[in-house]
Amino acid sequence: MIGNGKKKRRRRVSTATIIRLIDVVMILLFGFIAISEISKKSQIQLPKSEAVPETAPDREQVVYVGVLPEGRFLVEEETAVIEDVTTLATYLQQQRRMLAQRNRRMRVRVRANYNAPVKYAFVVVNICQELKIPVGLDVIKKAGR
């Protein structure tokens, strides 16, 4: 109790009142921004684009070799089939020579079919290692395994 015997009650401010107050303040803020004058105008100089020289990764060409279950190989964007290992080795040598004439390094990427035995993929890896061509295997993990 306070001096004269009356209780002082706290009055709660409703959430709706606060939201309305925030709305009014935001409207006033954006209104002042909209009517304010820009005191200093400046000219922005945009950068000019220029040709970028070819970088080292761009000078590398990836040759994809697909491996089929029967031991055959797909080359030329999977449009040509090579039947045996010696023909594949000759093909890879020709590709490396052709790319070297254009100042490009060659890298081989082996993509084995899901049901192709791994030994055929490693035949391609061994050929590339003998020819000193960087090689990599694409491995795709099947769901649930």
Short mmCIF file of C-alpha atoms in Angstrom, two decimals:
data_model
loop_
_atom_site.label_atom_id
_atom_site.label_comp_id
_atom_site.label_asym_id
_atom_site.label_seq_id
_atom_site.Cartn_x
_atom_site.Cartn_y
_atom_site.Cartn_z
CA MET A 1 0.00 0.00 0.00
CA ILE A 2 1.13 3.41 -0.81
CA GLY A 3 0.61 6.43 1.41
CA ASN A 4 -3.11 7.06 0.73
CA GLY A 5 -4.19 3.42 0.95
CA LYS A 6 -4.63 2.71 -2.78
CA LYS A 7 -2.76 0.03 -4.66
CA LYS A 8 -0.91 1.09 -7.74
CA ARG A 9 -1.65 -1.24 -10.63
CA ARG A 10 0.69 -1.93 -13.47
CA ARG A 11 -0.89 -1.62 -16.82
CA ARG A 12 0.21 -4.01 -19.57
CA VAL A 13 0.85 -2.61 -23.01
CA SER A 14 -0.70 -4.88 -25.60
CA THR A 15 1.37 -6.40 -28.38
CA ALA A 16 -0.87 -4.88 -31.04
CA THR A 17 -0.09 -1.40 -29.73
CA ILE A 18 3.66 -2.02 -29.95
CA ILE A 19 3.35 -3.32 -33.52
CA ARG A 20 1.35 -0.23 -34.52
CA LEU A 21 3.98 1.98 -32.90
CA ILE A 22 6.75 0.19 -34.84
CA ASP A 23 4.75 0.62 -38.07
CA VAL A 24 4.39 4.35 -37.46
CA VAL A 25 8.11 4.74 -36.73
CA MET A 26 9.05 2.81 -39.89
CA ILE A 27 6.68 4.91 -42.02
CA LEU A 28 8.20 8.09 -40.60
CA LEU A 29 11.74 6.79 -41.17
CA PHE A 30 11.13 5.86 -44.80
CA GLY A 31 9.21 9.09 -45.35
CA PHE A 32 12.18 11.16 -44.16
CA ILE A 33 14.55 9.10 -46.30
CA ALA A 34 12.33 9.61 -49.35
CA ILE A 35 12.04 13.39 -49.00
CA SER A 36 15.61 14.07 -47.94
CA GLU A 37 17.88 15.64 -50.52
CA ILE A 38 21.18 14.17 -51.53
CA SER A 39 23.67 16.90 -50.84
CA LYS A 40 26.53 15.55 -52.91
CA LYS A 41 26.17 13.75 -56.20
CA SER A 42 29.15 11.86 -57.53
CA GLN A 43 29.95 10.11 -60.76
CA ILE A 44 30.84 6.45 -60.31
CA GLN A 45 33.55 5.10 -62.59
CA LEU A 46 32.78 1.48 -63.41
CA PRO A 47 35.71 -0.83 -64.10
CA LYS A 48 36.34 -1.78 -67.71
CA SER A 49 36.52 -5.46 -68.58
CA GLU A 50 39.61 -6.80 -70.22
CA ALA A 51 40.56 -10.14 -71.66
CA VAL A 52 42.08 -12.48 -69.13
CA PRO A 53 44.96 -14.65 -70.33
CA GLU A 54 44.43 -18.38 -70.30
CA THR A 55 45.38 -19.90 -66.96
CA ALA A 56 47.13 -23.17 -66.26
CA PRO A 57 43.99 -25.24 -65.52
CA ASP A 58 42.49 -24.09 -68.84
CA ARG A 59 45.47 -25.57 -70.69
CA GLU A 60 44.55 -29.05 -69.55
CA GLN A 61 42.30 -31.34 -71.56
CA VAL A 62 40.46 -34.25 -69.97
CA VAL A 63 39.97 -37.34 -72.13
CA TYR A 64 37.25 -39.64 -70.82
CA VAL A 65 37.55 -43.40 -71.27
CA GLY A 66 34.48 -45.50 -70.54
CA VAL A 67 34.89 -49.14 -69.52
CA LEU A 68 32.27 -51.66 -70.63
CA PRO A 69 31.60 -55.02 -68.93
CA GLU A 70 33.02 -57.04 -71.84
CA GLY A 71 36.41 -55.31 -71.63
CA ARG A 72 35.75 -52.82 -74.42
CA PHE A 73 36.38 -49.09 -74.07
CA LEU A 74 34.37 -46.02 -75.05
CA VAL A 75 36.17 -42.89 -76.28
CA GLU A 76 35.35 -39.70 -78.22
CA GLU A 77 32.54 -38.60 -75.87
CA GLU A 78 31.36 -42.24 -75.70
CA THR A 79 30.68 -42.38 -79.45
CA ALA A 80 33.53 -44.70 -80.51
CA VAL A 81 34.26 -48.19 -79.20
CA ILE A 82 37.79 -49.58 -78.90
CA GLU A 83 37.94 -53.37 -78.77
CA ASP A 84 41.43 -54.07 -77.39
CA VAL A 85 44.13 -52.69 -75.12
CA THR A 86 46.80 -52.01 -77.77
CA THR A 87 44.37 -49.93 -79.84
CA LEU A 88 43.47 -47.98 -76.69
CA ALA A 89 47.16 -47.31 -75.95
CA THR A 90 47.67 -46.10 -79.53
CA TYR A 91 44.58 -43.88 -79.28
CA LEU A 92 45.81 -42.30 -76.03
CA GLN A 93 49.26 -41.65 -77.55
CA GLN A 94 47.66 -39.97 -80.58
CA GLN A 95 45.46 -37.81 -78.35
CA ARG A 96 48.43 -36.75 -76.24
CA ARG A 97 50.44 -35.85 -79.35
CA MET A 98 47.54 -33.87 -80.84
CA LEU A 99 46.97 -31.95 -77.59
CA ALA A 100 50.70 -31.27 -77.18
CA GLN A 101 50.68 -29.57 -80.59
CA ARG A 102 48.02 -27.20 -79.21
CA ASN A 103 50.04 -26.61 -76.00
CA ARG A 104 47.57 -28.52 -73.87
CA ARG A 105 48.32 -31.15 -71.30
CA MET A 106 46.28 -34.32 -71.30
CA ARG A 107 44.60 -35.99 -68.34
CA VAL A 108 42.60 -39.21 -68.55
CA ARG A 109 39.45 -39.85 -66.56
CA VAL A 110 38.29 -43.48 -66.38
CA ARG A 111 34.55 -44.07 -66.05
CA ALA A 112 33.67 -47.70 -65.51
CA ASN A 113 30.18 -49.01 -66.13
CA TYR A 114 28.46 -50.14 -62.92
CA ASN A 115 28.73 -53.82 -63.88
CA ALA A 116 32.20 -53.68 -65.47
CA PRO A 117 34.90 -55.66 -63.65
CA VAL A 118 37.42 -53.42 -61.92
CA LYS A 119 40.32 -55.17 -63.66
CA TYR A 120 39.37 -53.48 -66.96
CA ALA A 121 39.42 -50.04 -65.35
CA PHE A 122 42.88 -50.76 -63.97
CA VAL A 123 44.05 -51.83 -67.43
CA VAL A 124 43.39 -48.23 -68.53
CA VAL A 125 45.16 -46.91 -65.42
CA ASN A 126 48.22 -49.07 -66.15
CA ILE A 127 48.37 -47.87 -69.77
CA CYS A 128 48.23 -44.25 -68.63
CA GLN A 129 50.95 -44.83 -66.04
CA GLU A 130 53.20 -46.41 -68.68
CA LEU A 131 52.60 -43.43 -70.96
CA LYS A 132 53.10 -41.02 -68.01
CA ILE A 133 49.64 -39.51 -68.45
CA PRO A 134 47.86 -38.31 -65.28
CA VAL A 135 44.85 -40.52 -64.68
CA GLY A 136 41.88 -40.63 -62.32
CA LEU A 137 38.96 -42.95 -61.68
CA ASP A 138 35.36 -41.81 -61.38
CA VAL A 139 33.76 -43.66 -58.51
CA ILE A 140 30.01 -43.50 -58.03
CA LYS A 141 28.60 -44.83 -54.79
CA LYS A 142 25.20 -46.43 -55.20
CA ALA A 143 22.53 -45.53 -52.66
CA GLY A 144 22.11 -47.98 -49.80
CA ARG A 145 25.62 -49.41 -50.00
#
